[in-house]
C-alpha positions as CSV (number, residue, x, y, z in Angstrom):
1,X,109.8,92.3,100.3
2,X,110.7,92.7,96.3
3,X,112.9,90.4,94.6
4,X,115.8,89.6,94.4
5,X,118.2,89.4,91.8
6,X,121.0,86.9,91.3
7,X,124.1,87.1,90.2
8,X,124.3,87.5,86.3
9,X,120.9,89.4,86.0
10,X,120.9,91.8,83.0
11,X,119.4,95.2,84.8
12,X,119.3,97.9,81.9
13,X,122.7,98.4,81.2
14,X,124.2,96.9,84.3
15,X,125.0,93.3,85.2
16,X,124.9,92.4,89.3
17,X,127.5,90.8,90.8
18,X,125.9,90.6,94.1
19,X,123.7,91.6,96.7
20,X,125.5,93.8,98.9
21,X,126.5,93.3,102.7
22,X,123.3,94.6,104.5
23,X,122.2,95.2,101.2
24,X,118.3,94.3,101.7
25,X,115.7,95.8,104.0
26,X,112.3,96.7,104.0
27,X,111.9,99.6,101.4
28,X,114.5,98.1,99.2
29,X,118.0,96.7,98.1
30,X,121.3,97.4,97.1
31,X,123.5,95.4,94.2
32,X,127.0,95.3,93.1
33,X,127.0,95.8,89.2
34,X,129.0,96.4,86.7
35,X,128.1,97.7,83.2
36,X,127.5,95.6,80.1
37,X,130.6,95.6,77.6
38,X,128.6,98.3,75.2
39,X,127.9,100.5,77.9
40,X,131.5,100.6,79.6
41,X,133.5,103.0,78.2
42,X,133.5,105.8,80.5
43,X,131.5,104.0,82.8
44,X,133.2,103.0,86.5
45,X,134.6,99.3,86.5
46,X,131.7,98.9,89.6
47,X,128.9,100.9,90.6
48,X,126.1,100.6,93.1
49,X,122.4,99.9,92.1
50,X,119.7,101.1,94.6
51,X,116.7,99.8,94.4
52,X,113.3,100.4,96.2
53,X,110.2,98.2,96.3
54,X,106.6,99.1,95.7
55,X,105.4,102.7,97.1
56,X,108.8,102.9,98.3
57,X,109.9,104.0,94.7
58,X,108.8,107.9,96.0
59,X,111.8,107.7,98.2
60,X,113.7,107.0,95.4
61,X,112.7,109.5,93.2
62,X,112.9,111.9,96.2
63,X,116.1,110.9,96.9
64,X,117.4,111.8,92.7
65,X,115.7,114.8,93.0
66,X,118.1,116.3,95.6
67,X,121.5,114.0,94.6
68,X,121.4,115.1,90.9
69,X,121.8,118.5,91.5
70,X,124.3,118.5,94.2
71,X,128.1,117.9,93.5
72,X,130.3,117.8,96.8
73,X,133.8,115.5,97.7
74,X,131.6,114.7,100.7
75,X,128.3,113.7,98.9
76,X,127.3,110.1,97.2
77,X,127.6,111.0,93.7
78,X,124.3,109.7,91.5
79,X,125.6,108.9,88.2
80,X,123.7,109.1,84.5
81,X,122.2,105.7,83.1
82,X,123.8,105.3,80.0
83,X,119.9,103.8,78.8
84,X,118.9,103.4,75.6
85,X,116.4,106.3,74.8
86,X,116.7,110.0,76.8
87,X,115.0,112.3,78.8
88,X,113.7,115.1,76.9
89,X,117.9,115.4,76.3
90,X,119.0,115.3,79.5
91,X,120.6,112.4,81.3
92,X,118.4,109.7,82.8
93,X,119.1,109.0,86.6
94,X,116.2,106.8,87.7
95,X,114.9,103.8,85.6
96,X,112.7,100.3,86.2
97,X,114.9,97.6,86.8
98,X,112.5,95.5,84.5
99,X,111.0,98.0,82.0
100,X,107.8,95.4,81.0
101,X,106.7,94.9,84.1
102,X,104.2,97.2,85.6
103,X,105.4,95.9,89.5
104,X,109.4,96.5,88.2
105,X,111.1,98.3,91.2
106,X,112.5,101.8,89.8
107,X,116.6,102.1,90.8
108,X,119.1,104.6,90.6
109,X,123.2,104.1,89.8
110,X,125.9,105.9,92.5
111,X,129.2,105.5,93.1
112,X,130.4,102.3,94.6
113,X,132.2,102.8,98.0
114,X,135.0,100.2,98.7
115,X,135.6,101.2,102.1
116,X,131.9,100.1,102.9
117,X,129.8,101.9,105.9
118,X,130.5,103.3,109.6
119,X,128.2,100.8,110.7
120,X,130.1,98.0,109.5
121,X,133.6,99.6,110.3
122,X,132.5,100.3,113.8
123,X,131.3,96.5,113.8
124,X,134.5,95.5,113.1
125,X,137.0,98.3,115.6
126,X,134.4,98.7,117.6
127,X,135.4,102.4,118.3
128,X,137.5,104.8,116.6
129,X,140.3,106.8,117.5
130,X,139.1,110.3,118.8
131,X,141.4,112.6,115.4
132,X,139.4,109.2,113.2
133,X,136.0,110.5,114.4
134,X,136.6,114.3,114.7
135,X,138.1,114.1,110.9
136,X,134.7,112.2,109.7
137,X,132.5,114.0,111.7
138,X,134.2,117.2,110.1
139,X,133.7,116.3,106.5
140,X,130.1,114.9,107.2
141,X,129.7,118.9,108.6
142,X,131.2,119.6,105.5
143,X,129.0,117.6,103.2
144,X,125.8,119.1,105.5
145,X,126.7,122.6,105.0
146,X,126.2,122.1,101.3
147,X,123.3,120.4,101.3
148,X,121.9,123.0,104.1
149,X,122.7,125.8,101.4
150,X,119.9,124.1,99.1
151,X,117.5,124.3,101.7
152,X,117.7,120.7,102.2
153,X,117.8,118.4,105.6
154,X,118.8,115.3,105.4
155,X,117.1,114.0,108.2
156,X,118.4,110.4,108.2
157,X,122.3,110.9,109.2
158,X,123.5,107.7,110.8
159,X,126.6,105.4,111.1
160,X,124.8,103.2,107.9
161,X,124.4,106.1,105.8
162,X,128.1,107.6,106.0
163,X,130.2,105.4,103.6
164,X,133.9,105.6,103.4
165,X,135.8,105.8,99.9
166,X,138.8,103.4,100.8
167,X,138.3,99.9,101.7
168,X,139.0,99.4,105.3
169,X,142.3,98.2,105.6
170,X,143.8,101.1,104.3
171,X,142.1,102.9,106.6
172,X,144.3,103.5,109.2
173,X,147.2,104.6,106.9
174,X,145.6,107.1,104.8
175,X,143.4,110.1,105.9
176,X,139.5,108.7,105.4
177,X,137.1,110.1,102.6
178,X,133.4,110.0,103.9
179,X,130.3,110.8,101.8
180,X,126.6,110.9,103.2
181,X,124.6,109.0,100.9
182,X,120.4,107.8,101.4
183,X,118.3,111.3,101.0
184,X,115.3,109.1,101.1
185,X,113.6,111.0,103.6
186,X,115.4,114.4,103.3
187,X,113.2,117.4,103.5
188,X,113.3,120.7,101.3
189,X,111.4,124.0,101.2
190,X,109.5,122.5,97.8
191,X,108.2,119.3,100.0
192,X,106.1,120.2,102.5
193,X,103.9,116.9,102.3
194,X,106.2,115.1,104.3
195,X,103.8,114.8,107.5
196,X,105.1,111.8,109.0
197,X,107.9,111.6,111.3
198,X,110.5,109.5,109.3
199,X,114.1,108.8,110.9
200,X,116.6,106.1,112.9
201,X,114.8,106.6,116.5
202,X,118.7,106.3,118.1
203,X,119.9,109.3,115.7
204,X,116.7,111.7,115.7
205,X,116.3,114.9,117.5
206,X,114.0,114.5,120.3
207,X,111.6,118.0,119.0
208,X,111.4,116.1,115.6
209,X,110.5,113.0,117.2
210,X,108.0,114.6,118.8
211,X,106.6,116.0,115.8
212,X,108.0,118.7,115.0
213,X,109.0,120.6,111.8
214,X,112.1,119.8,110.2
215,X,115.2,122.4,110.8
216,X,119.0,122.0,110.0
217,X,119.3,121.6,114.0
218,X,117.8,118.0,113.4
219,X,120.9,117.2,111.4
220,X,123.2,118.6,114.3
221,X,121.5,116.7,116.8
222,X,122.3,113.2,114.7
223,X,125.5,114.1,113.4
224,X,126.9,114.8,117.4
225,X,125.0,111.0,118.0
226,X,127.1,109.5,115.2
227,X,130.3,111.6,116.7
228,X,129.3,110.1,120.4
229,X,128.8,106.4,118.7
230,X,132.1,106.4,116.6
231,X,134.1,107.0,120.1
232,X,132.2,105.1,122.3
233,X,131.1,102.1,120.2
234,X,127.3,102.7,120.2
235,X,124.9,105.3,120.2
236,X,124.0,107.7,123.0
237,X,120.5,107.2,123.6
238,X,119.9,103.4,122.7
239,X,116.3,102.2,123.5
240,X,112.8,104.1,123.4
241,X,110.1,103.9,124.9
242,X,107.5,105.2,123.5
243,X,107.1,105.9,120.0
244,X,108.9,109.1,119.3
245,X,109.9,109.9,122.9
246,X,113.2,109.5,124.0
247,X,115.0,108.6,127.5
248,X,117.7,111.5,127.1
249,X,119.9,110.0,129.5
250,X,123.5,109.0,128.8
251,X,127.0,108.4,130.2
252,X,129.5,111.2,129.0
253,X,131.9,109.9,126.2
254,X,135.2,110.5,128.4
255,X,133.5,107.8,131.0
256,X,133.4,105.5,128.5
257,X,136.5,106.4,126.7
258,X,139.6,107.8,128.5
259,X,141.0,109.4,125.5
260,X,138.5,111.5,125.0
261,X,139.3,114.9,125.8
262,X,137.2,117.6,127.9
263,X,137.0,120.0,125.0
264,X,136.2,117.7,122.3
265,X,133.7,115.8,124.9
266,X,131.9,119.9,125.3
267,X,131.6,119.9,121.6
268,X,129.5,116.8,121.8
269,X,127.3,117.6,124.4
270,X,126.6,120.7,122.8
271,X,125.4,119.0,119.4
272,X,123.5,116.8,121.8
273,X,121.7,119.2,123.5
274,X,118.0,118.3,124.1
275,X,116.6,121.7,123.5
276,X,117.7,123.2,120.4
277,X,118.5,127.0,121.9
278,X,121.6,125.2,123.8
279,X,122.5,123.0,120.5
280,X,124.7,125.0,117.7
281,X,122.7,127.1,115.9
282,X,123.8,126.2,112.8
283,X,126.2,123.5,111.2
284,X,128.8,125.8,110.5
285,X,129.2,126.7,114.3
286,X,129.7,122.9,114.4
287,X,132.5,123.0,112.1
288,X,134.0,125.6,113.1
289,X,134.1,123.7,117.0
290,X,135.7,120.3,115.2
291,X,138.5,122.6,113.3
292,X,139.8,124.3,116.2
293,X,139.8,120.7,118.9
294,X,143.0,120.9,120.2
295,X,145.9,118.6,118.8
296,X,145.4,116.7,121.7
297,X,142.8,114.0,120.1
298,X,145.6,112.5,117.7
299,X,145.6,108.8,118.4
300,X,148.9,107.5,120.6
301,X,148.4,110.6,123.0
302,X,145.8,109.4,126.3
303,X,144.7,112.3,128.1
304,X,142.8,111.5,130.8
305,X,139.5,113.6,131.4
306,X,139.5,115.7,134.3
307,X,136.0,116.8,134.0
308,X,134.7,120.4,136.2
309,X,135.6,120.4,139.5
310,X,138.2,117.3,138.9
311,X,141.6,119.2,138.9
312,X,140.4,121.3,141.9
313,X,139.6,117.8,144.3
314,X,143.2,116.5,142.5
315,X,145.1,119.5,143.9
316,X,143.3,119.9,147.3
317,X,144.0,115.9,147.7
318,X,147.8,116.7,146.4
319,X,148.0,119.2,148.7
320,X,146.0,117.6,152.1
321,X,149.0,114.7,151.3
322,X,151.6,117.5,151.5
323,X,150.2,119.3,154.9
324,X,149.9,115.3,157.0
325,X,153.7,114.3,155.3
326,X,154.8,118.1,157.4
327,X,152.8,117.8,160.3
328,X,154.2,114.0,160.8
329,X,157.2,115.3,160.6
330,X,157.5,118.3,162.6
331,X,155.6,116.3,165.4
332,X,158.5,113.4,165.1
333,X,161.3,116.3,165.4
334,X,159.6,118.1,168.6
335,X,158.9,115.1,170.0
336,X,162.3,113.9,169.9
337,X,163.5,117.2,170.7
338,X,161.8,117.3,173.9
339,X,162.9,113.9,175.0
340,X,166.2,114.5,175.0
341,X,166.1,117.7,176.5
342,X,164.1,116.3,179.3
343,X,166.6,113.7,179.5
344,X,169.6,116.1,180.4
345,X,167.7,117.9,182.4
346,X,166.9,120.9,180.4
347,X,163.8,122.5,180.5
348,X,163.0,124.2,177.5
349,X,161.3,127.7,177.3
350,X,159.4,127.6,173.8
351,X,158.4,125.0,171.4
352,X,156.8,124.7,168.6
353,X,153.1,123.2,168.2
354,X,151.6,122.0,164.7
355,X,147.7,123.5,164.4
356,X,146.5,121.7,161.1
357,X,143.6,123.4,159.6
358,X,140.7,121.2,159.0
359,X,140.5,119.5,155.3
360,X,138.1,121.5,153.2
361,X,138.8,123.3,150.2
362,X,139.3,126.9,151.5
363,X,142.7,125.6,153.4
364,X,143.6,122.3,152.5
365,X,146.8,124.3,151.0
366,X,147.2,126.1,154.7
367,X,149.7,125.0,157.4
368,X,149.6,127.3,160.7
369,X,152.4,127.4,163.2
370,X,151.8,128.8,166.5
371,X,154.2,129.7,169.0
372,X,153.8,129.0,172.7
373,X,154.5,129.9,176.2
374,X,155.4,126.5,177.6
375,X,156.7,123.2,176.9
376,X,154.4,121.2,174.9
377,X,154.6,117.7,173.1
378,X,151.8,117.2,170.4
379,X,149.7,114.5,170.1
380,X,150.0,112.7,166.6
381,X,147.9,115.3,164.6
382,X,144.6,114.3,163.3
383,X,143.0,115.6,159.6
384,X,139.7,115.5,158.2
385,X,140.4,113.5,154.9
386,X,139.9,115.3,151.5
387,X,137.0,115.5,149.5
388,X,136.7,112.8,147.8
389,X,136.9,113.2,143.7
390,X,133.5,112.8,142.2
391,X,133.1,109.3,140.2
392,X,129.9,110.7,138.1
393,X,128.5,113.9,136.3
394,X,124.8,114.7,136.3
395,X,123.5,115.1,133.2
396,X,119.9,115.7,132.8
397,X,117.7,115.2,129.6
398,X,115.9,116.9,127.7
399,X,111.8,117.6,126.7
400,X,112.3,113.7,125.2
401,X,113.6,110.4,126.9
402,X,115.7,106.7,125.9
403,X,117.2,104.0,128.1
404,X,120.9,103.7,127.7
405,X,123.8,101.4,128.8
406,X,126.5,102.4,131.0
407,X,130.3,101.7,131.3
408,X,131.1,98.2,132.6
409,X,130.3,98.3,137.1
410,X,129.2,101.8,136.4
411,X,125.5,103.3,137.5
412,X,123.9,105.4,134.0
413,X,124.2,108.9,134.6
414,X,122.5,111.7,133.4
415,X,124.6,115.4,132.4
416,X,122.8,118.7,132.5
417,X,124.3,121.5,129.8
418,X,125.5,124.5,132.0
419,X,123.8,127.8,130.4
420,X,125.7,127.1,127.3
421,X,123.7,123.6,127.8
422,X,121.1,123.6,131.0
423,X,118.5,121.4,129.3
424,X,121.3,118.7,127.6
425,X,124.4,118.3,127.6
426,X,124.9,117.4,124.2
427,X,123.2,110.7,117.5
């Protein structure tokens, strides 16, 4: 662990403020500043300084490579140090926080995000509405198909590295602004040295976890886990095992969260699918899924799920009600029928008798009347009850596998992808 810096400390031409919420960690920290009176002038009232500790300055510098030279709404800008001194004439991004000393932690200045993280927004609702989540996971699409078309991967997308713009209590009133920020670990075409398997274990695809090489289907995979999380309340997959293996079994968002729909619920599985030929092939296919959800995921309107096979048992229940209400009472008329015409002495010459088909799904919907030959009075008729609905979905994982939690009195499940997902359903 580095040191920390109080309040007041001079850092370049920055003063901190504070350390910020979750701020500190391993590899390094992150301080509220604001910039010296000579250096304010076109400078933001508050910015963020990132700073990372011992050999963890390469993730830094890794990290300014990529952000410098990328300029998206729905990417953490990296802003200039306005340093004494320049860089061959260009602007200077990275710096030591304490030029004289040789063990200084290097740091780099981005924007300051008022609205804080996912992580800490989801700590606080616990989930989000389902139009909250589809409109963040769209613009962190959005901010991924830009840094794609550098031949970048982020590699590290998770509910602590998507900040929101807007502080949180104005988040509900105004449409969020999201930004991925932390390419730390990112991979590109011109770093082929990264080896080791770097990533959150809850967010990353189970063939990178493995081992694998990096692809923009890793990305996918964590950004449909961080779409899952924001409508459940945690993550998919939420244990491991092993070291880079994976228990790819999980409840299906609609179980634990009624109002999510069945189409918005296949655009999840799909991201989360556990081999990558079932998973969108690229991230605008992704995008492309999240703009044309239905209207139906706007907050205030509960859908219930009926997931496949569902709304066939519903209507062959329905319908099973329908055929005993008829027979019951077409047995109470001939009954009563035949009483009385026994009781005046009348012998009747036809009647009717109710056949009912037994209960299955080929003719649930059927009712058959016979006619017959002689008097008859039926016996209360009898019915096979309906197929019962289903109360889980099978969903089977994938080449990797991690423990996860079910829905309150509810047994974890596992979903298989049909075809369009037979290895996953699907961070």
């Amino acid at each position: 662990m580095g040191t920390t810096y109080p309040r007041g400390t001079i850092i370049g031409p920055y003063e901190i403020v504070s350390l910020m919420p979750s701020g500190k960690g391993g590899m390094g920290a992150v301080y509220l500043a604001r910039p010296r009176p000579k250096y304010a002038a076109g400078s933001p009232p508050l910015v963020a300084l990132k700073m990372a500790y011992g050999s963890h300055n390469d993730f830094l510098k890794y990290e300014i490579e990529h952000m410098e030279r990328m300029s998206h709404p729905n990417i953490l800008r990296v802003l200039p140090i306005p340093y004494v001194g320049t860089n061959h004439g260009r602007p200077v991004f990275i710096a030591k926080a304490e030029p004289d000393n040789p063990k200084s932690p290097f740091y780099i200045v981005v924007e300051y995000m008022r609205g804080g993280s996912i992580e800490q927004l989801l700590k606080q609702r616990k989930r989000l509405t389902p139009s909250e989540a589809v409109e963040i996971a769209s613009q962190v699409a959005a901010g991924l198909e830009h840094i794609h078309s550098y031949n970048v991967i982020h590699l590290d997308i998770k509910d602590s590295n998507i900040l929101l713009r807007k502080p949180l209590s104005r988040f509900g009133a105004h449409k969020p602004e999201v930004v991925i920020s932390d390419f730390g670990i990112s991979w590109s075409t011109d770093r082929r040295q990264l080896a080791t398997v770097y990533g959150s274990q809850f967010y990353t695809a189970p063939e990178r976890a493995a081992g694998g090489p990096p692809h923009p289907q890793n990305d996918i995979f964590s950004l449909g886990a961080l779409l899952y999380e924001m409508l459940v309340g945690r993550p998919p997959f939420t244990s491991v095992v092993v070291p880079g293996t994976q228990i790819m079994e999980h409840s299906r968002p609609s179980v634990l969260n009624p109002q999510v729909s069945p189409d918005l619920e296949r655009v999840i599985m799909k991201a989360l699918a556990t081999e990558p030929a079932y998973r969108y092939q690229n991230i605008q296919q992704f995008q492309a899924d999240l703009a044309n959800l239905p209207k139906i995921t706007r907050p205030g309107r509960v859908r219930l799920p009926l997931l496949q096979g569902t709304r066939e048992y519903l209507i062959i229940g329905l319908s099973s009600v329908a055929v005993l209400l008829l027979a019951l009472i077409l047995t109470v008329v001939s009954l009563n029928a035949s009483i009385a015409e026994l009781e005046e002495g009348h012998v009747a010459t036809t009647s009717t008798a109710v056949v009912m088909p037994t209960a299955t799904a080929a003719n649930l919907n059927v009712l058959e009347v016979e006619a017959s030959a002689t008097v008859s009075i039926p016996d209360p008729p009898t019915a096979t009850p309906a197929a019962g609905r289903p109360t889980s979905t099978s969903i089977s994982g994938g080449p990797s596998s991690v423990d996860s939690a079910t829905a309150p009195g509810s047994r974890a499940t596992s979903t298989t992808i049909p075809p369009t997902n037979t290895a996953a359903p699907t961070p």
